[in-house]
Coordinates of C-alpha atoms in Angstrom, one line a residue:
M1111 CA 0.0 0.0 0.0
P1112 CA 1.2 3.6 -0.7
L1113 CA 2.7 5.3 2.4
T1114 CA 2.8 9.0 3.3
T1115 CA 6.2 10.6 3.0
G1116 CA 5.9 12.6 6.2
P1117 CA 3.4 14.0 8.7
I1118 CA 0.0 15.1 7.3
G1119 CA -0.9 17.9 9.7
G1120 CA -3.6 20.4 9.0
S1121 CA -6.9 21.2 10.8
A1122 CA -7.7 17.5 10.9
A1123 CA -4.7 16.8 13.1
W1124 CA -6.2 18.1 16.4
V1125 CA -5.6 16.8 19.9
G1126 CA -8.3 16.5 22.6
E1127 CA -6.5 18.8 25.1
D1128 CA -6.8 21.7 22.7
M1129 CA -10.4 21.0 21.6
A1130 CA -11.5 20.8 25.3
T1131 CA -10.7 24.5 25.7
Q1132 CA -11.7 25.9 22.3
L1133 CA -15.3 24.7 22.2
D1134 CA -16.1 26.4 18.9
W1135 CA -17.1 22.9 17.7
I1136 CA -20.3 23.3 19.6
V1137 CA -23.0 24.9 17.4
A1138 CA -26.2 26.2 18.9
F1139 CA -29.4 26.2 17.0
T1140 CA -30.9 29.7 16.7
P1141 CA -34.6 30.3 17.5
A1142 CA -35.3 30.9 13.8
E1143 CA -33.7 27.5 12.9
L1144 CA -35.7 25.7 15.6
T1145 CA -38.9 27.3 14.2
E1146 CA -37.9 26.1 10.7
I1147 CA -37.4 22.5 12.1
D1148 CA -40.9 22.5 13.7
A1149 CA -42.4 23.8 10.5
A1150 CA -40.7 21.1 8.5
I1151 CA -42.0 18.4 11.0
E1152 CA -45.5 19.8 10.6
A1153 CA -45.3 19.8 6.8
H1154 CA -44.1 16.2 6.9
H1155 CA -47.1 15.2 8.9
R1156 CA -49.5 17.2 6.7
A1157 CA -48.2 15.5 3.6
G1158 CA -48.6 12.1 5.1
R1159 CA -45.1 11.1 4.2
A1160 CA -43.2 8.1 5.5
M1161 CA -39.8 8.5 7.0
G1162 CA -38.2 6.9 3.9
E1163 CA -39.5 9.9 1.9
I1164 CA -37.5 12.5 3.9
T1165 CA -35.1 14.3 1.6
P1166 CA -33.7 17.9 1.5
E1167 CA -36.5 18.7 -0.9
T1168 CA -39.3 17.4 1.3
F1169 CA -37.8 18.6 4.6
R1170 CA -37.2 22.3 3.7
L1171 CA -34.9 24.3 6.0
P1172 CA -34.2 27.5 4.1
T1173 CA -32.0 29.2 6.7
L1174 CA -30.6 26.1 8.5
A1175 CA -29.7 24.4 5.2
R1176 CA -27.1 27.1 4.5
R1177 CA -25.5 26.5 7.9
L1178 CA -25.6 22.7 7.4
S1179 CA -23.7 23.1 4.1
K1180 CA -21.0 24.8 6.1
V1181 CA -21.1 22.1 8.8
L1182 CA -20.7 19.4 6.1
D1183 CA -17.7 21.3 4.6
D1184 CA -16.1 21.4 8.1
L1185 CA -16.8 17.7 8.6
L1186 CA -15.2 16.7 5.3
E1187 CA -12.5 19.3 4.9
G1188 CA -11.8 20.6 8.4
R1189 CA -11.6 19.2 11.9
G1190 CA -14.1 16.5 11.1
F1191 CA -16.7 16.8 13.9
V1192 CA -19.4 19.0 15.3
L1193 CA -21.9 19.0 18.1
M1194 CA -25.2 20.8 17.5
R1195 CA -27.0 21.8 20.6
G1196 CA -30.4 23.3 21.7
F1197 CA -33.0 20.9 20.1
D1198 CA -35.5 20.2 22.9
V1199 CA -36.4 16.5 22.7
S1200 CA -38.4 16.6 26.0
A1201 CA -41.0 18.8 24.2
R1202 CA -41.4 16.4 21.3
S1203 CA -42.4 12.8 20.8
V1204 CA -39.8 10.3 19.8
E1205 CA -41.3 10.2 16.4
D1206 CA -41.1 13.9 15.9
A1207 CA -37.5 14.0 17.2
A1208 CA -36.6 11.2 14.8
I1209 CA -38.3 13.0 11.9
A1210 CA -36.3 16.2 12.7
Y1211 CA -33.1 14.3 13.0
L1212 CA -33.6 12.5 9.7
G1213 CA -34.5 15.7 8.0
I1214 CA -31.3 17.5 9.3
G1215 CA -29.3 14.4 8.4
S1216 CA -30.7 14.3 4.9
H1217 CA -29.1 17.7 4.2
L1218 CA -25.7 16.1 5.1
G1219 CA -25.9 12.8 3.1
G1220 CA -28.0 9.8 2.0
F1221 CA -29.1 7.3 4.7
R1222 CA -27.2 3.9 4.8
S1223 CA -28.2 0.6 6.4
Q1224 CA -26.6 0.1 9.9
N1225 CA -27.1 -3.6 10.3
A1226 CA -28.2 -6.8 8.5
R1227 CA -31.8 -6.0 9.3
G1228 CA -31.6 -2.8 7.1
H1229 CA -32.1 -0.3 9.9
L1230 CA -31.6 3.2 8.5
L1231 CA -32.4 4.8 11.8
G1232 CA -30.2 3.1 14.4
H1233 CA -30.9 2.8 18.2
V1234 CA -27.9 2.8 20.6
N1235 CA -28.9 1.4 24.0
D1236 CA -28.3 -1.5 26.3
L1237 CA -30.4 -4.5 25.1
G1238 CA -28.9 -6.8 27.7
F1239 CA -27.1 -8.9 25.1
D1240 CA -24.1 -11.1 26.0
I1241 CA -21.0 -9.7 24.2
R1242 CA -19.5 -13.2 24.1
N1243 CA -22.1 -14.0 21.3
P1244 CA -20.0 -13.5 18.1
K1245 CA -23.0 -11.8 16.4
V1246 CA -23.6 -9.2 19.1
R1247 CA -22.2 -5.7 18.5
Y1248 CA -20.8 -3.7 21.4
Y1249 CA -23.2 -0.8 21.1
Q1250 CA -26.1 -3.1 22.1
T1251 CA -24.5 -3.4 25.6
N1252 CA -23.5 -1.0 28.4
K1253 CA -19.8 -1.9 28.0
E1254 CA -17.1 0.5 27.1
L1255 CA -16.4 0.7 23.4
E1256 CA -12.8 0.8 22.1
F1257 CA -11.9 3.4 19.6
H1258 CA -13.2 2.4 16.2
T1259 CA -14.8 3.6 12.9
D1260 CA -18.1 2.7 11.4
S1261 CA -18.8 1.6 7.9
C1262 CA -19.9 4.9 6.4
D1263 CA -18.7 8.4 5.6
V1264 CA -20.4 10.4 8.3
V1265 CA -21.8 9.1 11.6
G1266 CA -24.5 11.0 13.5
L1267 CA -25.9 10.6 17.0
L1268 CA -28.9 12.2 18.6
C1269 CA -29.2 11.9 22.4
L1270 CA -32.7 11.3 23.5
K1271 CA -31.9 10.2 27.1
T1272 CA -28.7 10.0 29.1
A1273 CA -27.5 7.1 31.4
R1274 CA -27.6 7.4 35.2
A1275 CA -23.8 7.5 35.1
G1276 CA -21.1 7.2 32.4
G1277 CA -21.6 6.8 28.7
G1278 CA -19.4 9.7 27.7
S1279 CA -18.6 10.0 24.0
R1280 CA -14.9 10.1 23.1
I1281 CA -13.5 11.0 19.7
V1282 CA -9.9 11.2 18.4
S1283 CA -8.3 12.4 15.2
S1284 CA -6.9 9.5 13.3
V1285 CA -4.6 12.0 11.4
A1286 CA -3.1 13.1 14.8
L1287 CA -2.7 9.4 15.7
H1288 CA -0.9 8.7 12.4
D1289 CA 1.4 11.6 12.7
R1290 CA 2.4 10.8 16.3
M1291 CA 3.1 7.2 15.5
L1292 CA 5.1 8.2 12.4
A1293 CA 7.2 10.5 14.6
E1294 CA 7.7 8.2 17.6
T1295 CA 7.3 4.6 16.3
P1296 CA 7.6 4.6 12.5
D1297 CA 7.9 0.9 12.3
L1298 CA 4.5 0.5 14.1
C1299 CA 3.0 3.2 11.9
R1300 CA 4.0 1.3 8.8
A1301 CA 2.6 -1.9 10.1
L1302 CA -0.9 -0.3 10.1
Y1303 CA -0.6 0.0 6.3
N1304 CA -0.9 -3.8 6.1
P1305 CA -4.3 -5.3 5.4
M1306 CA -5.9 -6.5 8.7
P1307 CA -8.5 -9.3 8.8
T1308 CA -11.5 -7.8 10.6
D1309 CA -14.5 -9.8 11.9
R1310 CA -17.8 -8.9 10.2
R1311 CA -19.7 -10.2 13.4
G1312 CA -21.9 -12.4 11.3
E1313 CA -23.1 -9.7 8.9
V1314 CA -21.7 -11.2 5.7
P1315 CA -22.7 -9.8 2.3
P1316 CA -23.3 -12.4 -0.5
G1317 CA -20.1 -13.9 -1.9
M1318 CA -17.9 -12.4 0.9
L1319 CA -15.8 -14.0 3.6
P1320 CA -16.9 -13.6 7.3
W1321 CA -14.0 -11.1 7.6
F1322 CA -12.6 -8.3 5.4
E1323 CA -9.0 -7.3 5.0
I1324 CA -8.3 -3.6 4.8
P1325 CA -5.3 -1.6 6.2
V1326 CA -6.0 0.6 9.2
F1327 CA -4.2 3.5 7.5
N1328 CA -4.9 4.1 3.8
W1329 CA -3.1 6.9 1.8
H1330 CA -5.1 7.6 -1.4
A1331 CA -5.6 10.6 -3.6
G1332 CA -3.6 12.8 -1.2
R1333 CA -5.6 11.9 1.9
L1334 CA -5.4 9.5 4.8
S1335 CA -8.5 7.4 5.3
T1336 CA -8.6 5.2 8.4
I1337 CA -10.8 2.2 9.0
Y1338 CA -10.4 0.5 12.4
S1339 CA -12.0 -1.8 14.9
G1340 CA -9.4 -3.3 17.2
Q1341 CA -11.9 -5.5 18.9
Y1342 CA -13.0 -7.1 15.7
I1343 CA -9.5 -7.4 14.3
R1344 CA -8.6 -9.3 17.4
S1345 CA -11.8 -11.4 17.4
A1346 CA -11.0 -12.4 13.8
Q1347 CA -7.8 -14.0 15.0
V1348 CA -9.8 -16.1 17.5
N1349 CA -12.9 -16.9 15.4
F1350 CA -11.3 -17.6 12.0
P1351 CA -8.2 -19.8 12.1
E1352 CA -8.0 -19.5 8.3
A1353 CA -7.6 -15.7 8.4
R1354 CA -4.1 -14.4 8.1
R1355 CA -2.2 -14.4 11.4
L1356 CA -1.0 -11.0 12.6
S1357 CA 2.7 -10.6 13.3
A1358 CA 4.1 -9.5 16.6
I1359 CA 4.8 -6.0 15.3
E1360 CA 1.2 -5.7 14.0
H1361 CA -0.1 -6.6 17.4
A1362 CA 2.2 -4.1 18.9
A1363 CA 1.0 -1.5 16.4
L1364 CA -2.7 -2.1 17.4
D1365 CA -1.8 -1.8 21.1
R1366 CA 0.1 1.5 20.5
L1367 CA -2.8 2.9 18.5
D1368 CA -5.3 2.1 21.2
A1369 CA -3.1 3.7 23.9
L1370 CA -2.5 6.8 21.9
A1371 CA -6.2 7.1 21.1
S1372 CA -7.0 7.4 24.8
E1373 CA -4.2 9.9 25.3
L1374 CA -5.1 12.2 22.5
S1375 CA -8.9 12.0 22.7
L1376 CA -11.6 14.5 23.5
Q1377 CA -14.6 13.5 25.7
M1378 CA -17.9 15.1 25.5
D1379 CA -20.9 14.4 27.7
F1380 CA -24.1 14.5 25.8
Q1381 CA -27.1 16.5 26.9
P1382 CA -30.6 15.4 25.7
G1383 CA -31.1 16.9 22.2
D1384 CA -27.4 17.1 21.3
M1385 CA -26.6 16.0 17.8
Q1386 CA -23.1 14.9 17.1
F1387 CA -21.7 14.3 13.6
I1388 CA -18.3 13.0 12.8
H1389 CA -16.3 12.3 9.6
N1390 CA -15.6 8.6 9.9
H1391 CA -12.5 8.6 7.7
Q1392 CA -10.6 10.9 10.0
I1393 CA -12.2 10.4 13.4
L1394 CA -12.2 7.3 15.7
H1395 CA -14.9 7.2 18.3
S1396 CA -15.7 5.3 21.5
R1397 CA -17.8 5.4 24.6
T1398 CA -17.2 4.9 28.3
D1399 CA -19.2 2.2 30.0
F1400 CA -22.3 3.3 31.8
E1401 CA -24.7 2.5 34.6
D1402 CA -28.3 2.8 33.4
W1403 CA -31.5 3.8 35.2
P1404 CA -33.6 0.9 36.6
E1405 CA -36.8 2.5 35.1
P1406 CA -37.2 1.4 31.4
E1407 CA -38.6 4.8 30.4
K1408 CA -35.5 6.6 31.7
R1409 CA -32.8 4.5 30.1
R1410 CA -30.0 5.8 27.9
H1411 CA -31.2 6.0 24.3
L1412 CA -29.4 7.5 21.3
L1413 CA -30.5 7.6 17.7
R1414 CA -27.8 7.0 15.1
L1415 CA -27.4 7.8 11.4
W1416 CA -25.0 6.6 8.8
L1417 CA -24.7 9.1 6.0
S1418 CA -23.1 9.1 2.6
P1419 CA -22.6 12.7 1.2
K1420 CA -22.2 13.2 -2.6
Q1421 CA -19.3 15.5 -1.8
A1422 CA -17.4 12.8 0.1
R1423 CA -13.7 12.0 -0.7
D1424 CA -12.5 9.2 -3.0
L1425 CA -11.7 6.0 -1.2
P1426 CA -9.2 3.4 -2.3
P1427 CA -10.6 0.4 -4.1
V1428 CA -9.8 -2.0 -1.2
F1429 CA -12.7 -0.3 0.7
A1430 CA -15.1 -2.1 -1.6
Q1431 CA -14.7 -5.2 0.6
R1432 CA -16.6 -3.3 3.3
Y1433 CA -18.5 -0.5 1.6
G1434 CA -19.6 -2.4 -1.5
D1435 CA -19.9 0.4 -4.1
I1436 CA -17.4 3.1 -3.3
T1437 CA -19.1 5.8 -5.3
P1438 CA -19.6 9.0 -3.2
G1439 CA -23.2 9.4 -2.2
N1440 CA -23.9 5.7 -2.7
R1441 CA -21.6 3.7 -0.4
G1442 CA -21.2 2.3 3.0
G1443 CA -23.7 0.5 5.2
I1444 CA -24.3 -3.1 5.8
V1445 CA -26.4 -5.1 3.3
V1446 CA -26.6 -8.9 3.3
Q1447 CA -28.8 -11.4 1.5
D1448 CA -32.5 -10.6 2.1
T1449 CA -31.8 -7.3 3.8
V1450 CA -34.9 -5.0 3.6
L1451 CA -34.2 -1.3 4.2
R1452 CA -36.5 0.2 6.9
F1453 CA -37.0 2.8 9.6
T1454 CA -38.1 1.8 13.0
L1455 CA -38.8 3.8 16.2
E1456 CA -38.3 0.7 18.4
P1457 CA -34.8 -0.5 19.6
A1458 CA -34.1 -4.0 18.4

């Protein structure tokens, strides 16, 4: 695989310590923008549209759309993340909150399936599943998530309810991680340019192996694109004896990447109504473990979007193993045989 010839730098190479004091990544909705959102929700209901019919044209946001265009540019070309604050979920039904979230998300990219069941609106909460089950994904539990990427261009989260304790969102610049490793441990940095067998957790597209092999670091068309899930790289070594065995230096590279991710990360504690959007190719994300409320109606609940903007960067051909079609605006997500795309308001 092609390697960078030196550090990448730029606005994408931020560190959490700096971002924790700058806070210009928090964007507050204005009263006029909130009025536009409510008007668009009402128009959606009057038209009798289904959630699958939400588009920028059907969910009109004349003023906010211009700001969302700038947000998308900062996601794809700048620091790679934003937190939008001030949307009152307590005053709205879950359905109306989801409609608003989908409408805002539609201005940033097309919706992509987040699991084998074809869910275009994801639910992040503790379903009480046993993580030892090879088909269970960590976001369905209350366990800490290691730093990772998802299978899309842009990841969005809307906080409906917070946990009793914990559950903080952590993000880190993969560009900063790359540059630090290149400076301090160049041999380990180079090892992350090797294709890594990664467990699909039972969500296997037709004709594919139960794992894919893509390098963590990918230098293509003058950009670094990162794809990473250390938990699933390691589980592929356990679950699939026929997958390529990692070398000692590759294991050391993964360990160093995980340690640096914690060191350089930014933690943000969501408030109900917060909308976080991150550029998946230059940001790793994770979550601290959490203790939930005993009452079911109070339990931690986030809505998630996977989005594919038409303005997204070119990706190397090797990403087709995971993304399928790598055409900007029509890539990413998880589709297996018999997947039916759908929106659901119920966690499952």
